[in-house]
PDB file of C-alpha atoms and ligand atoms in Angstrom:
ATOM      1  CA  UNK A   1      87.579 100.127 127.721  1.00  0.00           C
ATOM      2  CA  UNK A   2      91.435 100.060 126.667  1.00  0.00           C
ATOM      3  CA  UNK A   3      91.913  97.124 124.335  1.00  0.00           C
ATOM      4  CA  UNK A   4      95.543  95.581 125.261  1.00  0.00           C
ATOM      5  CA  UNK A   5      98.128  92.822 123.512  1.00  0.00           C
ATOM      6  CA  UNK A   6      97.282  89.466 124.925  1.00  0.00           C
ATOM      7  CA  UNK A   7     100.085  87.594 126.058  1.00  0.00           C
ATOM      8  CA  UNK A   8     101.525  85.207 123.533  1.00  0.00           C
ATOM      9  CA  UNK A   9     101.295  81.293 125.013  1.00  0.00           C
ATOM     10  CA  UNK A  10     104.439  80.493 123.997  1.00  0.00           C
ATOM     11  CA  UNK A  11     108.021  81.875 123.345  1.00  0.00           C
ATOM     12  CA  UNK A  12     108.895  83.489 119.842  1.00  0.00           C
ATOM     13  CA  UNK A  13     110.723  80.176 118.712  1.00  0.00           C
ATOM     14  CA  UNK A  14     108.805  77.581 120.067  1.00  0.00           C
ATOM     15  CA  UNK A  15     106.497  76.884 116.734  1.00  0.00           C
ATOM     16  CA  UNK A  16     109.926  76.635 114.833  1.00  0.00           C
ATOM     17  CA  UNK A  17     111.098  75.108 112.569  1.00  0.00           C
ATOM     18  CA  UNK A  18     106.936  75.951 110.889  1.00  0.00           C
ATOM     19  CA  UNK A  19     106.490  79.305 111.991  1.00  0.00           C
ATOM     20  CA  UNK A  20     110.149  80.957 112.430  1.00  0.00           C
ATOM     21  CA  UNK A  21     110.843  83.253 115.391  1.00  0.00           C
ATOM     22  CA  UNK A  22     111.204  86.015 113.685  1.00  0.00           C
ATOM     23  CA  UNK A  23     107.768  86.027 111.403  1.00  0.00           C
ATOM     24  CA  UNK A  24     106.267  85.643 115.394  1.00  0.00           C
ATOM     25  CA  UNK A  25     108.364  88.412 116.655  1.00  0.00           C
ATOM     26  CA  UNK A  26     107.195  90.815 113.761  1.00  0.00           C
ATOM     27  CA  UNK A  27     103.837  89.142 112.996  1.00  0.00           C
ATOM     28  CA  UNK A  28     102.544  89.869 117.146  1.00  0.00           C
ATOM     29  CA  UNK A  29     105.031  91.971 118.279  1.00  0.00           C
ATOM     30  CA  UNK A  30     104.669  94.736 115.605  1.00  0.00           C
ATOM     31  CA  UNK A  31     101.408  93.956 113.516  1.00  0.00           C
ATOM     32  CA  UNK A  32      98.871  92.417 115.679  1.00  0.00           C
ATOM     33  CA  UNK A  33     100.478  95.214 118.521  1.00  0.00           C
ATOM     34  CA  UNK A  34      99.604  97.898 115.842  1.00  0.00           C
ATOM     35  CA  UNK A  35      96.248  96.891 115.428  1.00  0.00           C
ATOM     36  CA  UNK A  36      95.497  96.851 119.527  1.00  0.00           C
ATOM     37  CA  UNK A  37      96.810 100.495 119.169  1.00  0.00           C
ATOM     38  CA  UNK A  38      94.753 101.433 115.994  1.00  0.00           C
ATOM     39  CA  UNK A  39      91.349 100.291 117.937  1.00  0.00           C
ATOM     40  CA  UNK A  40      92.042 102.270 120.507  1.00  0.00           C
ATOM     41  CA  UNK A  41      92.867 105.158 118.682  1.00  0.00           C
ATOM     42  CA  UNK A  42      89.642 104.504 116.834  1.00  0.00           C
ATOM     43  CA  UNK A  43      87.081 104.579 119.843  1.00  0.00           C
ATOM     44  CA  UNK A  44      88.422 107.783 121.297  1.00  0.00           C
ATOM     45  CA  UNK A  45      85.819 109.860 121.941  1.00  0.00           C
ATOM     46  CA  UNK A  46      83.296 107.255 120.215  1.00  0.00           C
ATOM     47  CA  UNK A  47      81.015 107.575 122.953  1.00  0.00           C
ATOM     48  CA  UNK A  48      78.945 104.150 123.848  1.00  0.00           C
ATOM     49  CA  UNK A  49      80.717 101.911 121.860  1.00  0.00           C
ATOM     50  CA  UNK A  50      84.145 103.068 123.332  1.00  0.00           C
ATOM     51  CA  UNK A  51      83.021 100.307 126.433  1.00  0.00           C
ATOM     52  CA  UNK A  52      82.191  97.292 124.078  1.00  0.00           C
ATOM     53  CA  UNK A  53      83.561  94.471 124.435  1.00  0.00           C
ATOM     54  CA  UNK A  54      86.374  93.154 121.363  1.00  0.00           C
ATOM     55  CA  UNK A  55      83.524  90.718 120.658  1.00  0.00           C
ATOM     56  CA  UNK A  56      81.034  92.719 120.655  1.00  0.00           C
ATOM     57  CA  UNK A  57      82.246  95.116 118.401  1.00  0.00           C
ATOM     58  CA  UNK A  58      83.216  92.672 116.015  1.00  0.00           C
ATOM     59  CA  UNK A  59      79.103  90.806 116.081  1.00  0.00           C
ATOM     60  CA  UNK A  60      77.582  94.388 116.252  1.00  0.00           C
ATOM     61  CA  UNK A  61      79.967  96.134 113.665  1.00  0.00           C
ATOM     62  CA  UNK A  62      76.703  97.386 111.509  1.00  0.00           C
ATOM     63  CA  UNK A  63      76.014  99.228 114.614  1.00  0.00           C
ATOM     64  CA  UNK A  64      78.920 101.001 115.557  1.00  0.00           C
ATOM     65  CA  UNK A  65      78.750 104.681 113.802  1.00  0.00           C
ATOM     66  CA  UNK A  66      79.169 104.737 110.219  1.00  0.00           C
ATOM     67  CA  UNK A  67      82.310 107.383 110.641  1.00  0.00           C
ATOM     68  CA  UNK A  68      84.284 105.051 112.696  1.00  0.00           C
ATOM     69  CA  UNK A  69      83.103 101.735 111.148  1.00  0.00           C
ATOM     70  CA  UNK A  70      85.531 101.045 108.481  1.00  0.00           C
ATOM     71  CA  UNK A  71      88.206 102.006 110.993  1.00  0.00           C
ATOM     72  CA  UNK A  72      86.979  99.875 114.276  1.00  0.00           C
ATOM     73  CA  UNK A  73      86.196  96.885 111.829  1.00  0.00           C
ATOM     74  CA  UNK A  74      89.784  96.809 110.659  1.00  0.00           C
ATOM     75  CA  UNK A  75      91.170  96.945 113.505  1.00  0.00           C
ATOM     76  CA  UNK A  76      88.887  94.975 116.498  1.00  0.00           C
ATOM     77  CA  UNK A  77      88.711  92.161 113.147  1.00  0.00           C
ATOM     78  CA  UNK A  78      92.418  92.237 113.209  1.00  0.00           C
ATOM     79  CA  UNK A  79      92.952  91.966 116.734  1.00  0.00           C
ATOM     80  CA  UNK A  80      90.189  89.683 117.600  1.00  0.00           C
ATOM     81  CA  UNK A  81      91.363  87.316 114.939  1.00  0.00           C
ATOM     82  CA  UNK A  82      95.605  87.382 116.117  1.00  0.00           C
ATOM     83  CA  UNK A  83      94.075  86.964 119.404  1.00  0.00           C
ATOM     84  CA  UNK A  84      92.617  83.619 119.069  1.00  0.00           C
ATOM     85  CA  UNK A  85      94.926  82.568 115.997  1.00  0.00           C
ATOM     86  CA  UNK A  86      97.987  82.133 118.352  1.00  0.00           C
ATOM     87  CA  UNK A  87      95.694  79.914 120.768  1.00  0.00           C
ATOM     88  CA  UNK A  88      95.264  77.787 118.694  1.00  0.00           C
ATOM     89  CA  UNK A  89      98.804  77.139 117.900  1.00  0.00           C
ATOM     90  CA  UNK A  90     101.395  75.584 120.093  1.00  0.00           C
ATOM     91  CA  UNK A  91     104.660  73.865 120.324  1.00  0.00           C
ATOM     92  CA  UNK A  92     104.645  69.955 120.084  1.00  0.00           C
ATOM     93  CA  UNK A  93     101.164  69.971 118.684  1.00  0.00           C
ATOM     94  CA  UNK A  94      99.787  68.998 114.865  1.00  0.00           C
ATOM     95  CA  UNK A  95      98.968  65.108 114.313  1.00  0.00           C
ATOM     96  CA  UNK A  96      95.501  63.958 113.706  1.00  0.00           C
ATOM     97  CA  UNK A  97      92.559  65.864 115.142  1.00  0.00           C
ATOM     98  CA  UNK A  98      91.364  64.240 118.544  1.00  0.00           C
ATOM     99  CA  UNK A  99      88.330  65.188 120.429  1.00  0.00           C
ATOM    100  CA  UNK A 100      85.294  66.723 119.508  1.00  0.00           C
ATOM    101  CA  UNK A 101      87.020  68.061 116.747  1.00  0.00           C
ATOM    102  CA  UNK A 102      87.689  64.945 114.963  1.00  0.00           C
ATOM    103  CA  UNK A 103      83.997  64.222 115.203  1.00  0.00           C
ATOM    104  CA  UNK A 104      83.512  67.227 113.534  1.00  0.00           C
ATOM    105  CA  UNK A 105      85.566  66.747 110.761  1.00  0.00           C
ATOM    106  CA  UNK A 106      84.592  62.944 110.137  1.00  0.00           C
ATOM    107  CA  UNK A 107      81.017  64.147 110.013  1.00  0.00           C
ATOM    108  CA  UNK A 108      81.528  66.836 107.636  1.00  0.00           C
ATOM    109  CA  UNK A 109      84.177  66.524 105.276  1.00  0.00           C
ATOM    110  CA  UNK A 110      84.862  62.332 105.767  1.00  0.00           C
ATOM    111  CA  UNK A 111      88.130  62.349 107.049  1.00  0.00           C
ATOM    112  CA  UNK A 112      90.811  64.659 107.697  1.00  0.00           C
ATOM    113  CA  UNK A 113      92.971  64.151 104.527  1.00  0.00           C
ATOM    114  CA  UNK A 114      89.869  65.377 102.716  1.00  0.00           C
ATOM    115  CA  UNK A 115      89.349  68.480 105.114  1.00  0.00           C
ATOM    116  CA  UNK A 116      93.043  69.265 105.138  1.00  0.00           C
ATOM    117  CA  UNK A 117      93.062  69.247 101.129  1.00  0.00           C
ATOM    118  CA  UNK A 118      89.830  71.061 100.979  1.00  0.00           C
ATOM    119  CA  UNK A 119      91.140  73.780 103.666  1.00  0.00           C
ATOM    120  CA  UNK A 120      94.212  74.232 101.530  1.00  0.00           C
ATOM    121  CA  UNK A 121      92.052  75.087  98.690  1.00  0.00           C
ATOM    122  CA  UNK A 122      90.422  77.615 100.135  1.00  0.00           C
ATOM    123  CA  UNK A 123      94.080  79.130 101.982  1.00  0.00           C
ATOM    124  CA  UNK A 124      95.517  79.263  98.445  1.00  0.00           C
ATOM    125  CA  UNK A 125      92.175  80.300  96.611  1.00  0.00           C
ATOM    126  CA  UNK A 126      92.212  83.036  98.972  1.00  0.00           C
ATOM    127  CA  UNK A 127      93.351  86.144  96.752  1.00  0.00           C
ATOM    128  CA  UNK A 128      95.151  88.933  98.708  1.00  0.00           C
ATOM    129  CA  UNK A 129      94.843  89.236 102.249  1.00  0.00           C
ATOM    130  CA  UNK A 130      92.369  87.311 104.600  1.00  0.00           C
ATOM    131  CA  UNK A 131      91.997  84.350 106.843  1.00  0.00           C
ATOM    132  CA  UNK A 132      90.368  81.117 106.420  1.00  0.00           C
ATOM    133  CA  UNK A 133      88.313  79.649 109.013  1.00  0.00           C
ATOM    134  CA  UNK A 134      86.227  77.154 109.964  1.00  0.00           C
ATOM    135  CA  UNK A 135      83.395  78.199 111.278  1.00  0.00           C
ATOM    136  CA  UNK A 136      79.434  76.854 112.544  1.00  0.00           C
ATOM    137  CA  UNK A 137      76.623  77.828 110.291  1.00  0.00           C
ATOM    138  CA  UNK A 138      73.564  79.278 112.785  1.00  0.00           C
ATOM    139  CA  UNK A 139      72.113  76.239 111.885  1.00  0.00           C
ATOM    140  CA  UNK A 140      74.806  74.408 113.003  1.00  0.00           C
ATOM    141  CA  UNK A 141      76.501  73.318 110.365  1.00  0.00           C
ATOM    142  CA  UNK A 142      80.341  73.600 109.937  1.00  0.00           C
ATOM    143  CA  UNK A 143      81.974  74.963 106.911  1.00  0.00           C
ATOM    144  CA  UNK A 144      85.108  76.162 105.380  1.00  0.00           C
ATOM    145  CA  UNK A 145      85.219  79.746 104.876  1.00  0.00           C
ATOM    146  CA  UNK A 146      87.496  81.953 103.214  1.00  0.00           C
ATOM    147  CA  UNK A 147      87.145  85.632 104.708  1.00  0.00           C
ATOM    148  CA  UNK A 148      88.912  88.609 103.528  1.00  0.00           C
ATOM    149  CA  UNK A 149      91.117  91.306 104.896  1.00  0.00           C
ATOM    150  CA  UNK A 150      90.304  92.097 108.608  1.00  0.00           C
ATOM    151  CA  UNK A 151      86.700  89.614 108.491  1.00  0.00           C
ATOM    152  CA  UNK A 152      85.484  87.444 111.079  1.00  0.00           C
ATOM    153  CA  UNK A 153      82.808  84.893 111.511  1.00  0.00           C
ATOM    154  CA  UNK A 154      81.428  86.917 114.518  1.00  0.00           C
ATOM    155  CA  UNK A 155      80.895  89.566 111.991  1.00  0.00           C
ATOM    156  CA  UNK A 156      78.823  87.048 109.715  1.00  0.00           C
ATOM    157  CA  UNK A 157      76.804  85.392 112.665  1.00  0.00           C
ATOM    158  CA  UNK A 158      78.567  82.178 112.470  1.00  0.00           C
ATOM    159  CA  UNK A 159      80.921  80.803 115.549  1.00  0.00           C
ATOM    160  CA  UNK A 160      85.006  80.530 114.576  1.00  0.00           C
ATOM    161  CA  UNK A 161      86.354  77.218 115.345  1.00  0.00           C
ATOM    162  CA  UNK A 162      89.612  76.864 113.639  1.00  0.00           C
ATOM    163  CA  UNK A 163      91.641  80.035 111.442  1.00  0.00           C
ATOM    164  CA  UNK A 164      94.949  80.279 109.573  1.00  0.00           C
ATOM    165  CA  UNK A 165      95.973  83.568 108.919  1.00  0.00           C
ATOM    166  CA  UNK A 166      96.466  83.792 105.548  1.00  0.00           C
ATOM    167  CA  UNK A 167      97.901  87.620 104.965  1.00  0.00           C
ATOM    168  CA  UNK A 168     101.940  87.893 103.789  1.00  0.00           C
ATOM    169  CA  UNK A 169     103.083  89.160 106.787  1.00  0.00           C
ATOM    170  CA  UNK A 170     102.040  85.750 107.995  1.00  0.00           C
ATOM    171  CA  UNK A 171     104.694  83.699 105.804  1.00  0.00           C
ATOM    172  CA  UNK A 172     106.397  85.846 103.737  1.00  0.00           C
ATOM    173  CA  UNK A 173     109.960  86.068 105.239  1.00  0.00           C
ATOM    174  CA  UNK A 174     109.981  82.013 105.437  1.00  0.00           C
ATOM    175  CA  UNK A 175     108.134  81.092 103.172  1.00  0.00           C
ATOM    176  CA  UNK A 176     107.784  84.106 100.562  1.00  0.00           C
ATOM    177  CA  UNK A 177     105.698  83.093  97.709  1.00  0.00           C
ATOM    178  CA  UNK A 178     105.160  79.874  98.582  1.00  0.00           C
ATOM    179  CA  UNK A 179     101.335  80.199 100.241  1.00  0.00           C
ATOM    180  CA  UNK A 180     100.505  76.316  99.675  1.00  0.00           C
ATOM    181  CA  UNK A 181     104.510  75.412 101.946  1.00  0.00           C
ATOM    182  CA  UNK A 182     103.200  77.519 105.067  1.00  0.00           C
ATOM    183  CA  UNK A 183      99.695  75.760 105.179  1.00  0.00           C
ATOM    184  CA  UNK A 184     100.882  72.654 104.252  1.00  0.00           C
ATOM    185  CA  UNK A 185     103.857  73.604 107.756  1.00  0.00           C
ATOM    186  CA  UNK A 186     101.055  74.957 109.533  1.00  0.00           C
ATOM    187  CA  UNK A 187      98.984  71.868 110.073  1.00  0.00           C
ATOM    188  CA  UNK A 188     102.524  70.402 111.799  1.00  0.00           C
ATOM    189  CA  UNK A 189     101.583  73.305 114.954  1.00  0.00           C
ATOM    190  CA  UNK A 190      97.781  73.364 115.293  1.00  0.00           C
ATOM    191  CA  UNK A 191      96.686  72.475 118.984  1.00  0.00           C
ATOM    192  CA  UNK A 192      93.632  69.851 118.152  1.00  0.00           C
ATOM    193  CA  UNK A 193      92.487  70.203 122.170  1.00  0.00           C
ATOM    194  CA  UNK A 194      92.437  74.524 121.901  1.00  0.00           C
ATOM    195  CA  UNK A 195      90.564  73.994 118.710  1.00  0.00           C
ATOM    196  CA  UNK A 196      87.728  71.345 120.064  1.00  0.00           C
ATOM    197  CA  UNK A 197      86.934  73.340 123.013  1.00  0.00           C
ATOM    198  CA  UNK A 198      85.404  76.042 120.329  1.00  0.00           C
ATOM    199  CA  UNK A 199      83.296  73.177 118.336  1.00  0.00           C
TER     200      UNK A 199
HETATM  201 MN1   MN B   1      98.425  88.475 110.760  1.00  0.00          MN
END
């Protein structure tokens, strides 16, 4: 199958003045696009797992052959990950969690000042490149977990609920250095009703 750009939800400026129009312009238009075009590059001529799906690649990774691996994972991570990081983000949005979410959080971390602090944590704690999710445990637990690079909970067995993208190409021309400014901005664009409909 030919993997392809998803359409963004929302214009270029419409998560400003948080996430600036031109970080989304570069940050979908250019890198997430590249990835989409690296995955396909990658499965040319793979054979069987050329007609995965995007998830499946990503939850049966260990499977696909060992030449192509590091390659596919990079890329079907990456693209899997933009994909449902811009869902999950939307103008007007942020506040308090509602829905199932805020169950979620209440039962796990108390309340959502102590999840927010604790996710922040874990965005700055992050060293390089990565994203920061949380995800649900097979046992059905939720937790906060920091994943680098290209990563994905699919790729651990867990189920992603929430993710921040926490690589500089992310932030850097608003916010350069300042990691802890875009999470803290971040929280100000998160669409609580996208994110319960994964808990
Ligand atoms: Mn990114």
């Amino acid at each position: 199958m030919v993997h392809e750009l998803p359409k963004l939800p929302y214009a270029f400026d419409a998560l400003e003045p948080h996430i600036d129009k031109r970080t989304m312009e570069v940050h979908y238009g250019k890198h997430h696009a590249a990835y989409v075009t690296a995955l396909n590059k990658s499965l040319e001529g793979a054979g069987a797992v050329s007609s995965w799906s995007l998830e499946d690649l990503c939850r049966k990774i260990s499977k696909v052959p060992a030449k192509i691996r590091t390659a596919v994972r990079r890329a079907a991570g990456q693209h899997w990950n933009h994909s449902l990081f811009w869902t999950l983000m939307g103008p007007g949005k942020g506040g308090e969690p509602s829905g199932k979410i805020a169950g979620v959080i209440r039962a796990t971390f108390g309340d959502f000042e102590t999840f927010k602090s604790k996710f922040k944590e874990a965005a700055t704690g992050l060293f390089g490149s990565g994203w920061v999710w949380l995800a649900r445990n097979p046992r059905g637990k939720y937790e906060i977990v920091p994943l680098p690079d290209d990563e994905n909970p699919l790729m651990h067995g867990m189920r992603a609920v929430l993710v921040l993208d926490v690589w500089e190409h992310a932030y850097y021309l608003k916010y350069q250095n300042r990691r802890p400014d875009y999470v803290d901005a971040w929280w100000n664009v998160v669409d609580w009703e996208a994110v319960s409909k994964r808990v």
